[in-house]
Tab-separated table of C-alpha atoms in Angstrom:
chain	number	residue	atom	x	y	z
A	1	ASP	CA	9.284	12.150	-4.492
A	2	ALA	CA	12.112	11.576	-2.049
A	3	LYS	CA	13.340	7.976	-2.216
A	4	THR	CA	13.962	5.431	0.474
A	5	THR	CA	16.514	2.621	0.608
A	6	GLN	CA	15.886	-0.581	2.515
A	7	PRO	CA	17.670	-3.932	2.675
A	8	ASN	CA	16.067	-6.487	0.382
A	9	SER	CA	15.641	-9.058	3.116
A	10	MET	CA	16.228	-9.702	6.786
A	11	GLU	CA	15.869	-12.655	9.119
A	12	SER	CA	14.912	-12.782	12.723
A	13	ASN	CA	14.296	-15.412	15.327
A	14	GLU	CA	10.904	-15.684	16.915
A	15	GLU	CA	10.413	-13.637	20.092
A	16	GLU	CA	13.519	-11.553	19.445
A	17	PRO	CA	13.494	-7.831	18.607
A	18	VAL	CA	13.818	-6.797	14.977
A	19	HIS	CA	15.256	-3.516	13.733
A	20	LEU	CA	14.323	-2.696	10.148
A	21	PRO	CA	16.379	0.199	8.762
A	22	CYS	CA	15.407	2.759	6.161
A	23	ASN	CA	17.596	5.441	4.617
A	24	HIS	CA	16.023	8.588	3.218
A	25	SER	CA	18.821	11.079	2.780
A	26	THR	CA	16.810	13.380	0.479
A	27	ILE	CA	13.866	13.735	2.851
A	28	SER	CA	12.284	17.165	2.875
A	29	GLY	CA	11.061	19.051	5.901
A	30	THR	CA	7.420	18.231	5.242
A	31	ASP	CA	7.879	14.527	4.468
A	32	TYR	CA	6.314	12.141	6.929
A	33	ILE	CA	7.853	8.685	7.316
A	34	HIS	CA	5.303	5.915	6.951
A	35	TRP	CA	5.708	2.181	7.428
A	36	TYR	CA	3.375	-0.384	5.972
A	37	ARG	CA	3.665	-4.134	5.790
A	38	GLN	CA	2.209	-6.661	3.394
A	39	LEU	CA	1.519	-10.223	4.360
A	40	PRO	CA	1.377	-12.798	1.549
A	41	SER	CA	-1.622	-12.360	-0.745
A	42	GLN	CA	-2.990	-9.435	1.235
A	43	GLY	CA	-3.146	-5.688	0.818
A	44	PRO	CA	-0.697	-3.498	2.728
A	45	GLU	CA	-1.391	-2.855	6.391
A	46	TYR	CA	-0.553	0.367	8.219
A	47	VAL	CA	2.137	-0.022	10.874
A	48	ILE	CA	3.233	3.401	12.055
A	49	HIS	CA	4.199	6.872	10.908
A	50	GLY	CA	6.031	9.898	12.250
A	51	LEU	CA	7.637	13.215	11.418
A	52	THR	CA	10.469	14.023	13.822
A	53	SER	CA	9.885	12.417	17.195
A	54	ASN	CA	10.041	8.721	17.940
A	55	VAL	CA	6.646	7.062	17.895
A	56	ASN	CA	5.240	4.032	19.655
A	57	ASN	CA	2.049	2.095	19.099
A	58	ARG	CA	0.799	-1.370	19.880
A	59	MET	CA	2.412	-2.839	16.782
A	60	ALA	CA	5.840	-1.259	16.715
A	61	SER	CA	8.112	1.660	17.481
A	62	LEU	CA	9.583	4.108	15.021
A	63	ALA	CA	12.956	5.623	15.789
A	64	ILE	CA	13.804	8.651	13.651
A	65	ALA	CA	17.355	9.952	13.402
A	66	GLU	CA	17.942	13.501	14.553
A	67	ASP	CA	18.797	14.629	11.007
A	68	ARG	CA	15.790	12.627	9.716
A	69	LYS	CA	17.908	11.002	7.028
A	70	SER	CA	17.209	7.556	8.358
A	71	SER	CA	14.710	5.733	10.512
A	72	THR	CA	14.281	2.310	12.071
A	73	LEU	CA	11.146	0.299	12.557
A	74	ILE	CA	11.376	-1.762	15.707
A	75	LEU	CA	9.316	-4.872	16.333
A	76	HIS	CA	9.892	-5.614	19.994
A	77	ARG	CA	9.187	-9.348	19.867
A	78	ALA	CA	8.904	-10.894	16.441
A	79	THR	CA	6.270	-13.544	15.916
A	80	LEU	CA	5.764	-15.844	12.949
A	81	ARG	CA	2.840	-13.645	11.974
A	82	ASP	CA	5.225	-10.707	11.498
A	83	ALA	CA	6.802	-12.355	8.439
A	84	ALA	CA	5.955	-9.903	5.670
A	85	VAL	CA	7.357	-7.298	3.308
A	86	TYR	CA	7.882	-4.017	5.155
A	87	TYR	CA	7.721	-0.787	3.205
A	88	CYS	CA	9.221	2.496	4.340
A	89	ILE	CA	7.527	5.347	2.462
A	90	LEU	CA	7.943	9.093	2.525
A	91	ARG	CA	4.936	11.225	1.856
A	92	ASP	CA	4.769	14.988	1.725
A	93	ASN	CA	2.094	16.630	3.793
A	94	ASN	CA	0.084	17.490	0.699
A	95	TYR	CA	-3.550	16.711	0.334
A	96	GLY	CA	-4.328	13.725	-1.840
A	97	GLN	CA	-0.799	12.507	-2.435
A	98	ASN	CA	-0.541	8.784	-2.995
A	99	PHE	CA	1.910	6.326	-1.459
A	100	VAL	CA	4.847	5.315	-3.672
A	101	PHE	CA	6.010	1.817	-2.824
A	102	GLY	CA	9.617	0.692	-3.223
A	103	PRO	CA	10.729	-2.948	-3.082
A	104	GLY	CA	10.619	-3.026	0.736
A	105	THR	CA	12.330	-5.474	3.095
A	106	ARG	CA	11.183	-9.077	3.175
A	107	LEU	CA	11.312	-10.162	6.810
A	108	SER	CA	11.553	-13.862	7.586
A	109	VAL	CA	10.903	-15.011	11.139
A	110	LEU	CA	12.441	-18.301	12.147
A	111	PRO	CA	10.782	-20.457	14.819
B	1	GLY	CA	-8.622	1.314	12.161
B	2	ALA	CA	-10.814	2.072	9.192
B	3	VAL	CA	-11.908	-0.754	6.945
B	4	VAL	CA	-11.680	-0.972	3.185
B	5	SER	CA	-13.429	-3.918	1.620
B	6	GLN	CA	-12.479	-5.182	-1.814
B	7	HIS	CA	-14.544	-7.657	-3.780
B	8	PRO	CA	-14.022	-10.229	-5.178
B	9	SER	CA	-10.889	-11.544	-3.506
B	10	ARG	CA	-10.103	-13.681	-6.518
B	11	VAL	CA	-11.580	-14.071	-9.971
B	12	ILE	CA	-10.829	-16.143	-13.025
B	13	CYS	CA	-12.116	-14.922	-16.361
B	14	LYS	CA	-11.764	-15.813	-20.012
B	15	SER	CA	-9.706	-13.774	-22.409
B	16	GLY	CA	-11.732	-11.003	-24.002
B	17	THR	CA	-14.230	-10.641	-21.182
B	18	SER	CA	-14.507	-7.790	-18.685
B	19	VAL	CA	-14.129	-7.965	-14.926
B	20	LYS	CA	-15.320	-5.459	-12.335
B	21	ILE	CA	-13.603	-5.059	-8.979
B	22	GLU	CA	-15.301	-3.127	-6.191
B	23	CYS	CA	-13.655	-1.160	-3.420
B	24	ARG	CA	-15.732	0.092	-0.513
B	25	SER	CA	-14.821	2.188	2.500
B	26	LEU	CA	-17.015	0.751	5.228
B	27	ASP	CA	-16.787	3.284	8.043
B	28	PHE	CA	-15.477	6.508	6.557
B	29	GLN	CA	-15.958	8.699	3.535
B	30	ALA	CA	-13.210	8.202	1.018
B	31	THR	CA	-12.710	11.363	-0.965
B	32	THR	CA	-9.760	9.798	-2.773
B	33	MET	CA	-9.193	6.231	-3.826
B	34	PHE	CA	-6.105	4.741	-5.404
B	35	TRP	CA	-5.793	1.629	-7.537
B	36	TYR	CA	-2.569	-0.368	-7.576
B	37	ARG	CA	-1.396	-3.416	-9.468
B	38	GLN	CA	1.160	-5.873	-8.175
B	39	PHE	CA	2.859	-8.569	-10.232
B	40	PRO	CA	4.463	-11.588	-8.500
B	41	LYS	CA	7.532	-10.730	-6.424
B	42	GLN	CA	7.215	-7.052	-7.312
B	43	SER	CA	6.084	-4.019	-5.414
B	44	LEU	CA	2.803	-2.180	-5.791
B	45	MET	CA	2.545	0.085	-8.814
B	46	LEU	CA	0.016	2.917	-8.815
B	47	MET	CA	-2.385	2.719	-11.733
B	48	ALA	CA	-4.730	5.620	-11.102
B	49	THR	CA	-6.116	8.048	-8.577
B	50	SER	CA	-9.788	8.829	-8.376
B	51	ASN	CA	-11.626	11.558	-6.550
B	52	GLU	CA	-15.316	11.235	-5.884
B	53	GLY	CA	-17.401	12.700	-8.655
B	54	SER	CA	-14.579	13.414	-11.049
B	55	LYS	CA	-12.570	11.562	-13.679
B	56	ALA	CA	-9.692	9.395	-12.583
B	57	THR	CA	-6.104	10.428	-13.159
B	58	TYR	CA	-4.090	7.640	-14.716
B	59	GLU	CA	-0.384	7.009	-14.351
B	60	GLN	CA	1.801	7.017	-17.428
B	61	GLY	CA	1.505	3.794	-19.369
B	62	VAL	CA	-1.870	2.786	-17.941
B	63	GLU	CA	-4.588	2.654	-20.598
B	64	LYS	CA	-7.635	4.525	-19.368
B	65	ASP	CA	-9.913	2.836	-21.906
B	66	LYS	CA	-8.827	-0.576	-20.695
B	67	PHE	CA	-8.942	0.076	-16.970
B	68	LEU	CA	-12.184	1.940	-16.348
B	69	ILE	CA	-12.454	3.569	-12.945
B	70	ASN	CA	-15.644	4.914	-11.478
B	71	HIS	CA	-15.833	6.713	-8.134
B	72	ALA	CA	-19.505	7.593	-8.009
B	73	SER	CA	-19.888	7.878	-4.248
B	74	LEU	CA	-17.790	8.594	-1.180
B	75	THR	CA	-17.784	4.931	-0.232
B	76	LEU	CA	-17.439	3.083	-3.520
B	77	SER	CA	-14.965	2.952	-6.367
B	78	THR	CA	-14.878	0.333	-9.095
B	79	LEU	CA	-12.166	-0.813	-11.465
B	80	THR	CA	-13.281	-2.587	-14.627
B	81	VAL	CA	-10.683	-4.459	-16.621
B	82	THR	CA	-12.101	-4.504	-20.138
B	83	SER	CA	-11.255	-7.080	-22.799
B	84	ALA	CA	-8.948	-8.842	-20.378
B	85	HIS	CA	-5.861	-10.647	-21.628
B	86	PRO	CA	-3.569	-13.093	-19.829
B	87	GLU	CA	-0.995	-10.330	-19.312
B	88	ASP	CA	-3.594	-8.493	-17.202
B	89	SER	CA	-3.414	-11.303	-14.664
B	90	SER	CA	-2.202	-9.647	-11.498
B	91	PHE	CA	-3.038	-8.696	-7.912
B	92	TYR	CA	-5.124	-5.517	-7.883
B	93	ILE	CA	-5.307	-3.478	-4.686
B	94	CYS	CA	-7.352	-0.426	-3.832
B	95	SER	CA	-6.606	2.156	-1.191
B	96	ALA	CA	-8.816	4.816	0.307
B	97	ARG	CA	-8.248	7.899	2.372
B	98	SER	CA	-10.428	10.592	3.843
B	99	GLY	CA	-9.956	14.265	3.198
B	100	THR	CA	-7.583	14.834	6.106
B	101	THR	CA	-4.014	15.537	5.046
B	102	ASN	CA	-1.326	13.081	5.943
B	103	THR	CA	-3.535	10.475	7.483
B	104	GLU	CA	-2.634	6.891	6.915
B	105	ALA	CA	-4.198	5.187	3.915
B	106	PHE	CA	-6.264	2.058	4.249
B	107	PHE	CA	-5.925	-0.766	1.801
B	108	GLY	CA	-8.305	-3.412	0.590
B	109	GLN	CA	-7.359	-7.057	0.830
B	110	GLY	CA	-6.632	-7.229	-2.889
B	111	THR	CA	-8.141	-9.074	-5.846
B	112	ARG	CA	-6.245	-11.855	-7.576
B	113	LEU	CA	-7.237	-11.731	-11.261
B	114	THR	CA	-6.372	-14.656	-13.493
B	115	VAL	CA	-7.189	-14.397	-17.187
B	116	VAL	CA	-7.235	-17.709	-19.030
């Protein structure tokens, strides 16, 4: 599986935008980029995913570099509830493949 | 989004006893379910993958006789921790997906197992 690299931790102030980076220099052409987050003592929660084009949904935006070797998850206005561990995961477009979780980025949101 | 329900959310058991954890997909048919384990301050580690009606595939280092997985229907998978020991204390999380390729996976809320 292609690997991802994320900063161990980041801090943000409440109501400010947050840009969470992810490097995936060995991404293959069929790898989708998925983002999940895990709040304390809960299972992971889907955030967003994409292949080549930037994606937006009600939770976040995903900006994918033109060469696809990196991506950025953007939270437009961080809230205290966004404090979580964010995981950037690559998954090939193969049926049944599981998600391989790295250490992720622990986001702290300061009031 | 789809809902995956995991039960119980937390359980305490005595050493040597067995514990069953249930994972249900409430509004979709889960052809594949995954079981993960997460120790404190660590990431999720895949334990096994189960497809409905067939035997589970276990990751290297996971004892299949200790962690029994049953996926008897398209909406239910169970993980039984047999002869539990304190080192089995962990956060167990299930995940389910439908047959469509590259859809997002849906995760249960996790089960905190404490073996005393």
